[in-house]
Amino acid sequence: MSAMTHKNTPSQSWDKSNPREVRRACRELGYTGYTAGLAPGHVQANICILPKAWADDFLLFCQRNPKPCPLISRSEVGDPRLPALAKDLDIRTDVPRYHIFRDGKFVEEVTDITSYWQDDLVTFALGCSFSFEEALQEAGIPLPFLEKNSVAGVYVSKLPTESAGPYKAPLVVTMRAFKPADAIRAIQITSRFPNVHGAPVHIGSPEQIGVDLADRYQNVGDGTVGEGEIPLFWACGLTPQLAVMSAKPPLCITHAPSSMLVTDLSNASLAML
Amino acid sequence: MSAMTHKNTPSQSWDKSNPREVRRACRELGYTGYTAGLAPGHVQANICILPKAWADDFLLFCQRNPKPCPLISRSEVGDPRLPALAKDLDIRTDVPRYHIFRDGKFVEEVTDITSYWQDDLVTFALGCSFSFEEALQEAGIPLPFLEKNSVAGVYVSKLPTESAGPYKAPLVVTMRAFKPADAIRAIQITSRFPNVHGAPVHIGSPEQIGVDLADRYQNVGDGTVGEGEIPLFWACGLTPQLAVMSAKPPLCITHAPSSMLVTDLSNASLAML
């Protein structure tokens, strides 16, 4: 065990289906991997931690742009807990990996942010599309990128968001392609999940929203549209990260991509109807 | 006043917003026109009347194909009333115009079917897309064909239906075209109305379902797809009429196209959620 971290070696076994165990693995057992497939049925969240002086406008940005920024919890100022998401949760240790941004620039990836914690920090937890992807799979709708161990293709669109204070960003979108009947079902199913991006923002021609399918953001995800398929575009949780990069707060801490906060909330609890 | 009918002249005034008044106008005041725009907010129904010996398989056809045949009421055998739709309703007189089919062939249009009534006749009332078109308009989604006093374009697709006894038909569909964001909203809104055809059955490329947009069924409706628009296709209540024409019952009576049965049910009462 390193003196620099209170995480143990990853050799100990833990129950990957239990969200509390996933968080314990991050906190105590040195788990630093991806969270896709862990604690099935439970909400995973995008994390954004900001100083209080920068948090109020960020909250307003979320309120004004609920599709890319579906806020499911905001902590008390300086409090590392998020009791609405899990009683035992400590945001300083319970995410596999974190990204540290200073003045809007990425500076470092870490596995624990205890040494970065400040009394003025506020944590925002935003819903993530893993929840509705689970619902799509349960409905028998193919998501072939998952079989390739990839994620949905990510694009910076020309669709606007509504700014709030220093937070400004174009809408980032994810693309998933379906046969037409599955596209209709996918719209129905994701409409039931407004807290995890909800219904798509666009269907069909990518150029209508300024997207070139070959030009993925940071080469993230799979941009394949098969024969006879139609592309659907959802608002993406990377939008607020672009807004933070544009606002340039002195400190911002996020989860590392695909290494989310695993919560005790059930995906089903987020569904309307 | 003709001796051949108990309908009066159409000169008397009546309240076009009241479904009971619309039926009275058909029954007593000689109204023989279209029903679009009458009694706003109330369900209008497709009508199919068959002898009992032919009714059981038709019921099965409806049960197996709820999207084109959303059954909202079936009468008792020989009973011209449909009390679930309106207490005063008499199906022999309360539709503006009727079409008479013998052995699957259209023979005549009439404004009253009292002289055709038999003790073994069964009435089926099926939901119609007017209900969801009202919901689309209320949501601010343009339906430009309505401004042209037209209806949605009607097409015989290559999509199958499930047969029942002698009733067999390809799926007839209606096409409405939207900008992408409105297409997504239209799928959400019509999904709330499973009793009036529900969600679309297809989106995008017409040829995938064997449809040529220039080739409308009996030249009915508007097949225009504007620049940047995407066509959506819904199951259509003409499907059971094609099934009846293929089954060739000795007698079948339907409403005349666009001259529906106006009921007391509110469109809102059909909406899920």
Coordinates of C-alpha atoms in Angstrom, one line a residue:
Chain A
M1 CA 0.0 0.0 0.0
S2 CA 1.4 3.3 -1.1
A3 CA 1.8 6.0 1.5
M4 CA 0.5 8.5 -1.1
T5 CA -3.0 6.9 -1.2
H6 CA -5.3 5.1 1.0
K7 CA -6.4 2.7 -1.8
N8 CA -5.4 -0.9 -1.4
T9 CA -4.3 -3.3 -4.0
P10 CA -7.0 -4.3 -6.5
S11 CA -6.6 -8.1 -5.8
Q12 CA -9.3 -8.3 -3.1
S13 CA -12.6 -9.5 -4.5
W14 CA -15.8 -7.4 -4.4
D15 CA -19.4 -7.7 -5.6
K16 CA -19.5 -5.9 -9.0
S17 CA -23.3 -5.9 -8.9
N18 CA -23.6 -3.9 -5.7
P19 CA -23.2 -0.1 -6.0
R20 CA -22.0 0.2 -2.4
E21 CA -19.3 -2.4 -3.2
V22 CA -18.3 -0.5 -6.3
R23 CA -17.7 2.6 -4.3
R24 CA -15.9 0.7 -1.6
A25 CA -13.7 -0.8 -4.4
C26 CA -12.8 2.7 -5.5
R27 CA -12.3 4.0 -2.0
E28 CA -10.4 1.1 -0.4
L29 CA -9.5 -1.5 -3.0
G30 CA -7.8 0.6 -5.6
Y31 CA -10.3 0.1 -8.4
T32 CA -9.5 2.7 -11.2
G33 CA -11.3 1.2 -14.2
Y34 CA -14.4 2.0 -16.3
T35 CA -17.8 1.7 -14.7
A36 CA -19.8 0.5 -17.7
G37 CA -21.5 -2.8 -16.7
L38 CA -20.9 -2.3 -12.9
A39 CA -23.9 -2.3 -10.5
P40 CA -26.4 -3.0 -13.3
G41 CA -29.7 -1.2 -12.8
H42 CA -28.2 1.7 -10.9
V43 CA -27.7 5.3 -11.9
Q44 CA -24.2 6.3 -12.8
A45 CA -23.5 10.1 -12.7
N46 CA -21.3 12.6 -14.4
I47 CA -19.4 14.7 -11.7
C48 CA -18.4 18.3 -11.8
I49 CA -16.9 20.0 -8.7
L50 CA -16.5 23.7 -8.5
P51 CA -15.7 26.4 -5.9
K52 CA -18.9 28.1 -4.6
A53 CA -18.0 31.4 -6.3
W54 CA -18.3 29.5 -9.6
A55 CA -21.1 27.1 -8.6
D56 CA -24.2 29.4 -8.8
D57 CA -23.8 30.2 -12.5
F58 CA -23.1 26.5 -13.2
L59 CA -26.4 25.6 -11.4
L60 CA -28.1 28.2 -13.6
F61 CA -26.4 26.7 -16.7
C62 CA -27.8 23.3 -15.7
Q63 CA -31.3 24.8 -15.1
R64 CA -31.3 26.4 -18.5
N65 CA -30.0 23.3 -20.4
P66 CA -31.6 20.3 -18.7
K67 CA -31.1 18.0 -21.7
P68 CA -27.2 18.1 -21.7
C69 CA -27.1 18.9 -17.9
P70 CA -29.7 16.8 -16.1
L71 CA -28.9 17.6 -12.5
I72 CA -29.7 14.8 -10.1
S73 CA -28.0 16.1 -7.0
R74 CA -26.0 19.2 -5.8
S75 CA -24.0 18.9 -2.5
E76 CA -24.0 21.4 0.3
V77 CA -21.0 23.8 0.1
G78 CA -17.8 22.1 1.4
D79 CA -19.6 18.8 2.1
P80 CA -18.1 15.8 0.3
R81 CA -21.3 13.7 0.8
L82 CA -24.3 13.3 -1.6
P83 CA -26.8 11.6 0.7
A84 CA -29.6 11.7 -1.9
L85 CA -27.5 9.4 -4.1
A86 CA -26.1 7.1 -1.4
K87 CA -25.7 7.4 2.4
D88 CA -22.1 6.2 2.5
L89 CA -20.9 8.2 -0.5
D90 CA -17.7 10.3 -0.2
I91 CA -17.1 12.2 -3.5
R92 CA -13.4 12.6 -2.6
T93 CA -12.7 8.8 -2.9
D94 CA -15.6 7.0 -4.5
V95 CA -15.0 7.7 -8.2
P96 CA -12.4 5.5 -10.0
R97 CA -10.5 8.3 -11.6
Y98 CA -10.8 12.1 -11.6
H99 CA -9.7 14.9 -13.9
I100 CA -8.3 18.1 -12.5
F101 CA -8.8 21.3 -14.5
R102 CA -7.2 24.6 -13.6
D103 CA -8.3 27.8 -15.4
G104 CA -10.2 25.6 -17.8
K105 CA -7.2 23.5 -18.7
F106 CA -6.7 19.8 -17.9
V107 CA -3.7 19.3 -15.7
E108 CA -3.8 15.9 -14.1
E109 CA -5.6 12.6 -13.7
V110 CA -5.8 11.3 -10.1
T111 CA -7.6 8.4 -8.3
D112 CA -8.4 10.4 -5.1
I113 CA -9.1 14.1 -4.5
T114 CA -8.8 14.3 -0.7
S115 CA -5.7 16.4 -1.0
Y116 CA -7.6 18.8 -3.4
W117 CA -10.6 19.2 -1.2
Q118 CA -11.5 22.8 -0.1
D119 CA -14.2 24.1 2.2
D120 CA -15.8 26.0 -0.6
L121 CA -16.2 23.1 -3.1
V122 CA -19.7 22.1 -4.4
T123 CA -20.4 18.9 -6.2
F124 CA -22.8 18.5 -9.0
A125 CA -24.0 15.0 -10.1
L126 CA -25.6 14.8 -13.6
G127 CA -27.4 11.9 -15.1
C128 CA -25.7 9.9 -17.8
S129 CA -26.9 8.0 -20.8
F130 CA -25.8 4.6 -19.4
S131 CA -29.3 4.6 -17.7
F132 CA -31.2 4.8 -20.9
E133 CA -28.9 2.5 -22.8
E134 CA -29.8 -0.1 -20.2
A135 CA -33.5 0.5 -20.9
L136 CA -32.8 0.2 -24.7
Q137 CA -31.0 -3.1 -24.2
E138 CA -33.8 -4.4 -22.0
A139 CA -36.2 -3.6 -24.9
G140 CA -34.1 -5.7 -27.3
I141 CA -32.8 -2.7 -29.3
P142 CA -29.3 -3.4 -30.6
L143 CA -26.4 -1.1 -29.5
P144 CA -23.6 -2.6 -31.5
F145 CA -21.0 -0.2 -30.2
L146 CA -21.3 -1.9 -26.8
E147 CA -20.3 -5.2 -28.3
K148 CA -17.1 -3.5 -29.6
N149 CA -16.4 -2.2 -26.0
S150 CA -17.0 1.3 -27.4
V151 CA -19.4 4.1 -26.5
A152 CA -21.8 6.2 -28.7
G153 CA -20.0 8.5 -31.1
V154 CA -19.5 12.0 -29.6
Y155 CA -19.8 15.2 -31.7
V156 CA -19.7 19.0 -31.1
S157 CA -22.8 20.2 -32.8
K158 CA -23.8 23.7 -34.1
L159 CA -26.9 23.6 -31.9
P160 CA -26.7 26.3 -29.2
T161 CA -27.1 26.1 -25.5
E162 CA -28.3 28.9 -23.3
S163 CA -25.4 30.6 -21.6
A164 CA -25.2 31.4 -17.8
G165 CA -22.6 33.9 -16.6
P166 CA -19.2 32.6 -17.9
Y167 CA -20.6 29.2 -18.9
K168 CA -21.0 29.0 -22.7
A169 CA -20.8 26.0 -24.9
P170 CA -22.2 24.5 -28.1
L171 CA -24.3 21.4 -27.6
V172 CA -22.2 18.2 -27.5
V173 CA -24.2 15.2 -28.8
T174 CA -23.9 11.5 -28.9
M175 CA -25.0 9.5 -32.0
R176 CA -26.6 6.1 -32.0
A177 CA -28.0 4.6 -35.3
F178 CA -31.0 2.3 -35.5
K179 CA -33.3 0.6 -38.0
P180 CA -36.4 2.9 -38.4
A181 CA -38.7 0.8 -36.1
D182 CA -36.1 0.7 -33.4
A183 CA -35.5 4.4 -33.8
I184 CA -39.1 5.1 -33.0
R185 CA -38.9 2.8 -30.0
A186 CA -35.7 4.4 -28.9
I187 CA -37.4 7.8 -28.9
Q188 CA -40.3 6.4 -26.9
I189 CA -38.0 4.8 -24.3
T190 CA -35.6 7.6 -23.8
S191 CA -38.5 10.1 -23.5
R192 CA -39.2 8.3 -20.3
F193 CA -35.8 9.3 -18.9
P194 CA -35.7 13.2 -18.8
N195 CA -33.1 13.0 -16.0
V196 CA -30.6 11.2 -18.2
H197 CA -30.8 13.4 -21.3
G198 CA -34.3 12.3 -22.3
A199 CA -35.4 12.2 -25.9
P200 CA -33.0 12.8 -28.8
V201 CA -32.5 16.4 -30.0
H202 CA -32.1 15.5 -33.6
I203 CA -32.9 12.6 -36.1
G204 CA -31.6 12.1 -39.6
S205 CA -29.3 14.3 -41.5
P206 CA -26.2 15.1 -39.4
E207 CA -25.3 18.2 -41.4
Q208 CA -28.6 19.9 -40.3
I209 CA -26.9 20.3 -36.9
G210 CA -23.4 20.9 -38.2
V211 CA -22.1 17.4 -37.5
D212 CA -19.8 15.4 -39.7
L213 CA -20.0 11.8 -38.6
A214 CA -16.3 11.2 -39.4
D215 CA -15.2 14.0 -37.1
R216 CA -15.8 12.7 -33.6
Y217 CA -14.9 14.8 -30.6
Q218 CA -11.5 13.7 -29.3
N219 CA -12.1 10.5 -31.4
V220 CA -14.5 9.3 -28.7
G221 CA -16.9 6.5 -29.5
D222 CA -18.4 4.8 -32.6
G223 CA -19.8 6.8 -35.5
T224 CA -21.0 3.9 -37.6
V225 CA -24.4 4.2 -39.4
G226 CA -25.3 0.8 -40.9
E227 CA -27.2 0.2 -44.2
G228 CA -30.9 1.2 -43.8
E229 CA -30.2 2.8 -40.4
I230 CA -31.1 6.3 -39.3
P231 CA -28.9 8.3 -36.9
L232 CA -30.4 9.7 -33.6
F233 CA -28.6 12.4 -31.6
W234 CA -28.9 12.9 -27.9
A235 CA -27.6 15.8 -25.8
C236 CA -24.4 14.8 -24.1
G237 CA -22.9 15.3 -20.6
L238 CA -19.7 16.6 -22.1
T239 CA -21.5 19.8 -22.9
P240 CA -21.0 21.2 -19.3
Q241 CA -17.4 20.2 -19.5
L242 CA -16.9 22.4 -22.6
A243 CA -18.8 25.1 -20.7
V244 CA -16.3 24.8 -17.8
M245 CA -13.4 24.9 -20.2
S246 CA -14.7 28.1 -21.6
A247 CA -15.5 29.7 -18.2
K248 CA -11.9 28.9 -16.9
P249 CA -12.6 28.6 -13.1
P250 CA -9.4 28.3 -11.0
L251 CA -10.3 24.7 -10.1
C252 CA -12.7 22.2 -11.5
I253 CA -12.7 18.5 -10.8
T254 CA -14.6 16.0 -13.0
H255 CA -14.8 12.2 -13.3
A256 CA -12.5 10.7 -15.9
P257 CA -14.5 9.7 -19.1
S258 CA -16.4 6.4 -18.7
S259 CA -15.3 6.2 -15.0
M260 CA -18.5 7.5 -13.4
L261 CA -19.8 7.8 -9.9
V262 CA -22.0 4.7 -9.2
T263 CA -25.0 5.6 -7.1
D264 CA -27.6 3.7 -5.1
L265 CA -30.5 5.1 -7.2
S266 CA -32.2 2.6 -9.5
N267 CA -32.5 3.5 -13.2
A268 CA -36.1 2.6 -12.9
S269 CA -36.6 5.3 -10.3
L270 CA -35.7 7.9 -12.9
A271 CA -38.3 6.6 -15.4
M272 CA -41.5 8.5 -16.0
L273 CA -44.7 6.4 -16.3
Chain B
M1 CA -88.2 17.2 -47.0
S2 CA -87.9 14.0 -49.0
A3 CA -90.2 11.1 -48.3
M4 CA -87.2 8.8 -48.7
T5 CA -85.3 10.1 -45.7
H6 CA -86.0 11.5 -42.3
K7 CA -83.3 14.1 -42.6
N8 CA -84.4 17.7 -42.8
T9 CA -83.0 20.5 -44.8
P10 CA -79.5 21.6 -43.7
S11 CA -80.6 25.3 -43.3
Q12 CA -81.3 25.0 -39.5
S13 CA -78.5 26.2 -37.4
W14 CA -76.7 23.9 -34.9
D15 CA -73.8 24.1 -32.5
K16 CA -70.7 22.7 -34.4
S17 CA -68.7 22.4 -31.2
N18 CA -71.1 20.0 -29.5
P19 CA -70.8 16.3 -30.5
R20 CA -74.5 15.6 -29.6
E21 CA -75.5 18.5 -32.0
V22 CA -73.2 17.1 -34.8
R23 CA -75.0 13.7 -34.5
R24 CA -78.4 15.5 -34.4
A25 CA -77.4 17.4 -37.5
C26 CA -76.6 14.1 -39.3
R27 CA -79.8 12.5 -38.0
E28 CA -82.4 15.3 -38.4
L29 CA -80.9 18.2 -40.2
G30 CA -79.5 16.6 -43.3
Y31 CA -75.8 17.2 -42.6
T32 CA -73.8 15.1 -45.1
G33 CA -70.4 16.8 -45.0
Y34 CA -66.9 16.2 -43.6
T35 CA -66.4 16.0 -39.9
A36 CA -62.9 17.5 -39.6
G37 CA -63.0 20.5 -37.3
L38 CA -66.4 19.5 -35.9
A39 CA -66.8 19.1 -32.1
P40 CA -63.1 19.9 -31.4
G41 CA -61.6 17.8 -28.6
H42 CA -63.9 14.9 -29.2
V43 CA -63.0 11.5 -30.6
Q44 CA -64.1 10.7 -34.1
A45 CA -64.4 7.1 -35.1
N46 CA -64.0 4.9 -38.2
I47 CA -67.0 2.7 -38.5
C48 CA -67.3 -0.9 -39.9
I49 CA -70.6 -2.8 -39.7
L50 CA -70.7 -6.5 -40.4
P51 CA -73.1 -9.5 -40.1
K52 CA -72.3 -11.5 -36.9
A53 CA -71.1 -14.5 -39.0
W54 CA -68.3 -12.2 -40.3
A55 CA -67.8 -10.2 -37.1
D56 CA -65.9 -12.6 -34.9
D57 CA -62.9 -12.9 -37.3
F58 CA -63.0 -9.2 -37.8
L59 CA -62.7 -8.7 -34.0
L60 CA -59.7 -11.1 -34.1
F61 CA -58.2 -9.1 -37.0
C62 CA -58.5 -5.9 -34.8
Q63 CA -57.0 -7.7 -31.8
R64 CA -54.1 -8.9 -33.8
N65 CA -53.5 -5.5 -35.5
P66 CA -54.2 -2.9 -32.9
K67 CA -52.1 -0.1 -34.7
P68 CA -54.2 0.0 -37.8
C69 CA -57.4 -1.2 -36.0
P70 CA -57.6 0.5 -32.6
L71 CA -61.0 -0.8 -31.5
I72 CA -62.7 1.6 -29.1
S73 CA -66.2 0.0 -29.1
R74 CA -68.1 -3.0 -30.5
S75 CA -71.9 -3.0 -30.3
E76 CA -74.2 -5.8 -29.2
V77 CA -75.4 -8.0 -32.1
G78 CA -78.3 -6.2 -33.8
D79 CA -78.1 -3.2 -31.5
P80 CA -77.7 0.1 -33.4
R81 CA -76.5 1.9 -30.2
L82 CA -72.9 2.4 -29.0
P83 CA -73.6 3.6 -25.4
A84 CA -69.9 3.6 -24.5
L85 CA -69.4 6.4 -27.1
A86 CA -72.6 8.4 -26.5
K87 CA -75.9 7.7 -24.8
D88 CA -78.1 9.0 -27.7
L89 CA -76.0 7.5 -30.5
D90 CA -77.9 5.6 -33.3
I91 CA -75.4 4.3 -35.8
R92 CA -78.1 4.0 -38.5
T93 CA -78.5 7.8 -38.7
D94 CA -75.7 9.6 -36.9
V95 CA -72.9 9.4 -39.5
P96 CA -73.0 12.0 -42.4
R97 CA -72.5 9.5 -45.2
Y98 CA -72.1 5.7 -45.4
H99 CA -70.5 3.4 -48.0
I100 CA -72.2 0.1 -48.7
F101 CA -70.0 -2.8 -49.8
R102 CA -71.5 -6.1 -51.1
D103 CA -69.2 -9.1 -51.5
G104 CA -66.2 -6.8 -51.0
K105 CA -67.2 -4.3 -53.7
F106 CA -68.4 -0.7 -53.1
V107 CA -72.0 -0.4 -54.4
E108 CA -73.4 2.8 -53.0
E109 CA -73.1 5.9 -50.9
V110 CA -76.1 6.8 -48.6
T111 CA -76.8 9.2 -45.8
D112 CA -78.9 6.8 -43.7
I113 CA -78.7 3.0 -43.3
T114 CA -82.0 2.4 -41.5
S115 CA -83.3 0.5 -44.5
Y116 CA -80.1 -1.7 -44.5
W117 CA -80.3 -2.6 -40.9
Q118 CA -80.5 -6.3 -40.0
D119 CA -80.9 -8.1 -36.6
D120 CA -77.5 -9.7 -37.0
L121 CA -75.4 -6.6 -37.7
V122 CA -72.5 -5.7 -35.4
T123 CA -70.9 -2.2 -35.3
F124 CA -67.1 -1.7 -34.8
A125 CA -65.9 1.8 -34.0
L126 CA -62.1 2.3 -34.5
G127 CA -60.0 5.3 -33.4
C128 CA -58.9 7.8 -36.0
S129 CA -55.8 10.0 -36.4
F130 CA -57.9 13.2 -36.1
S131 CA -57.4 12.8 -32.3
F132 CA -53.7 12.8 -32.4
E133 CA -53.6 15.5 -35.1
E134 CA -55.4 17.7 -32.7
A135 CA -52.7 17.0 -30.0
L136 CA -50.0 17.7 -32.6
Q137 CA -51.6 21.1 -33.4
E138 CA -52.0 21.9 -29.7
A139 CA -48.2 21.3 -29.4
G140 CA -47.6 23.8 -32.1
I141 CA -46.4 21.2 -34.7
P142 CA -47.3 22.3 -38.2
L143 CA -49.6 20.1 -40.3
P144 CA -49.5 22.1 -43.5
F145 CA -51.9 19.7 -45.3
L146 CA -54.7 20.8 -43.0
E147 CA -54.2 24.4 -44.2
K148 CA -54.7 23.1 -47.8
N149 CA -58.0 21.4 -46.6
S150 CA -56.3 18.1 -47.3
V151 CA -55.5 15.1 -45.2
A152 CA -52.3 13.1 -44.7
G153 CA -51.1 11.2 -47.7
V154 CA -52.3 7.6 -47.8
Y155 CA -50.2 4.7 -49.1
V156 CA -50.5 0.9 -49.3
S157 CA -47.2 -0.3 -47.8
K158 CA -45.4 -3.6 -48.1
L159 CA -45.5 -4.0 -44.3
P160 CA -47.6 -7.1 -43.4
T161 CA -50.6 -7.4 -41.0
E162 CA -51.5 -10.5 -39.2
S163 CA -54.5 -12.2 -40.9
A164 CA -57.6 -13.5 -39.1
G165 CA -59.9 -15.9 -41.0
P166 CA -60.7 -14.3 -44.3
Y167 CA -59.4 -10.9 -43.3
K168 CA -56.0 -10.2 -44.9
A169 CA -54.5 -6.9 -46.0
P170 CA -51.2 -5.1 -46.3
L171 CA -50.7 -2.3 -43.9
V172 CA -52.1 1.0 -45.2
V173 CA -50.2 4.0 -43.8
T174 CA -50.5 7.7 -43.7
M175 CA -47.5 10.0 -44.2
R176 CA -46.8 13.3 -42.4
A177 CA -43.5 15.1 -42.8
F178 CA -41.8 17.2 -40.2
K179 CA -38.6 19.0 -39.4
P180 CA -36.4 16.7 -37.3
A181 CA -37.1 18.2 -33.8
D182 CA -40.9 18.2 -34.6
A183 CA -40.6 14.6 -35.8
I184 CA -39.2 13.6 -32.4
R185 CA -42.1 15.5 -30.6
A186 CA -44.6 13.9 -33.0
I187 CA -43.4 10.4 -32.0
Q188 CA -43.6 11.4 -28.3
I189 CA -47.1 12.8 -28.6
T190 CA -48.7 10.1 -30.8
S191 CA -47.2 7.4 -28.5
R192 CA -49.6 8.7 -25.8
F193 CA -52.5 7.8 -28.1
P194 CA -52.4 4.0 -28.6
N195 CA -56.2 4.0 -29.2
V196 CA -55.8 6.2 -32.3
H197 CA -53.0 4.4 -34.1
G198 CA -50.3 5.4 -31.6
A199 CA -46.7 5.9 -32.6
P200 CA -45.5 5.8 -36.2
V201 CA -44.6 2.4 -37.7
H202 CA -41.8 3.9 -39.9
I203 CA -39.6 6.9 -40.2
G204 CA -37.4 8.0 -43.1
S205 CA -36.9 6.2 -46.3
P206 CA -40.3 5.3 -47.9
E207 CA -38.8 2.6 -50.1
Q208 CA -37.9 0.5 -47.0
I209 CA -41.6 -0.1 -46.6
G210 CA -42.4 -0.4 -50.3
V211 CA -43.9 3.1 -50.6
D212 CA -43.5 5.5 -53.5
L213 CA -44.5 8.9 -52.2
A214 CA -45.9 9.9 -55.6
D215 CA -48.2 6.9 -55.6
R216 CA -51.0 7.7 -53.1
Y217 CA -53.8 5.2 -52.5
Q218 CA -56.8 6.5 -54.6
N219 CA -55.0 9.8 -54.7
V220 CA -56.0 10.5 -51.1
G221 CA -54.2 13.2 -49.2
D222 CA -51.0 15.2 -49.4
G223 CA -47.6 13.5 -50.1
T224 CA -45.4 16.6 -49.8
V225 CA -42.1 16.3 -47.9
G226 CA -40.5 19.7 -47.6
E227 CA -36.8 20.7 -47.7
G228 CA -35.1 19.4 -44.5
E229 CA -38.1 17.4 -43.5
I230 CA -38.3 13.7 -42.6
P231 CA -41.4 11.6 -43.4
L232 CA -43.2 9.6 -40.6
F233 CA -45.6 6.9 -41.4
W234 CA -48.5 5.8 -39.2
A235 CA -50.8 2.8 -39.4
C236 CA -54.1 3.8 -41.1
G237 CA -57.7 2.9 -40.5
L238 CA -58.1 2.1 -44.2
T239 CA -56.3 -1.1 -43.5
P240 CA -59.4 -2.9 -42.1
Q241 CA -61.3 -1.6 -45.2
L242 CA -58.8 -3.4 -47.5
A243 CA -59.1 -6.5 -45.3
V244 CA -62.9 -6.4 -45.7
M245 CA -62.6 -6.0 -49.5
S246 CA -60.4 -9.1 -49.5
A247 CA -62.7 -11.1 -47.3
K248 CA -65.8 -10.2 -49.4
P249 CA -68.6 -10.4 -46.8
P250 CA -72.1 -10.3 -48.3
L251 CA -72.7 -6.9 -46.6
C252 CA -70.4 -4.4 -45.0
I253 CA -71.2 -0.7 -44.2
T254 CA -68.5 1.9 -43.4
H255 CA -68.5 5.6 -42.9
A256 CA -67.6 7.6 -46.1
P257 CA -63.9 8.8 -46.0
S258 CA -63.5 11.9 -43.8
S259 CA -67.1 11.8 -42.7
M260 CA -66.7 10.0 -39.4
L261 CA -68.8 9.2 -36.4
V262 CA -68.5 12.0 -33.9
T263 CA -68.5 10.6 -30.3
D264 CA -68.8 12.2 -26.8
L265 CA -65.4 10.8 -25.7
S266 CA -62.8 13.5 -25.2
N267 CA -59.5 13.1 -27.1
A268 CA -57.8 13.7 -23.7
S269 CA -59.5 10.6 -22.3
L270 CA -57.6 8.5 -24.8
A271 CA -54.2 9.8 -23.8
M272 CA -51.9 7.8 -21.7
L273 CA -50.0 9.8 -19.0

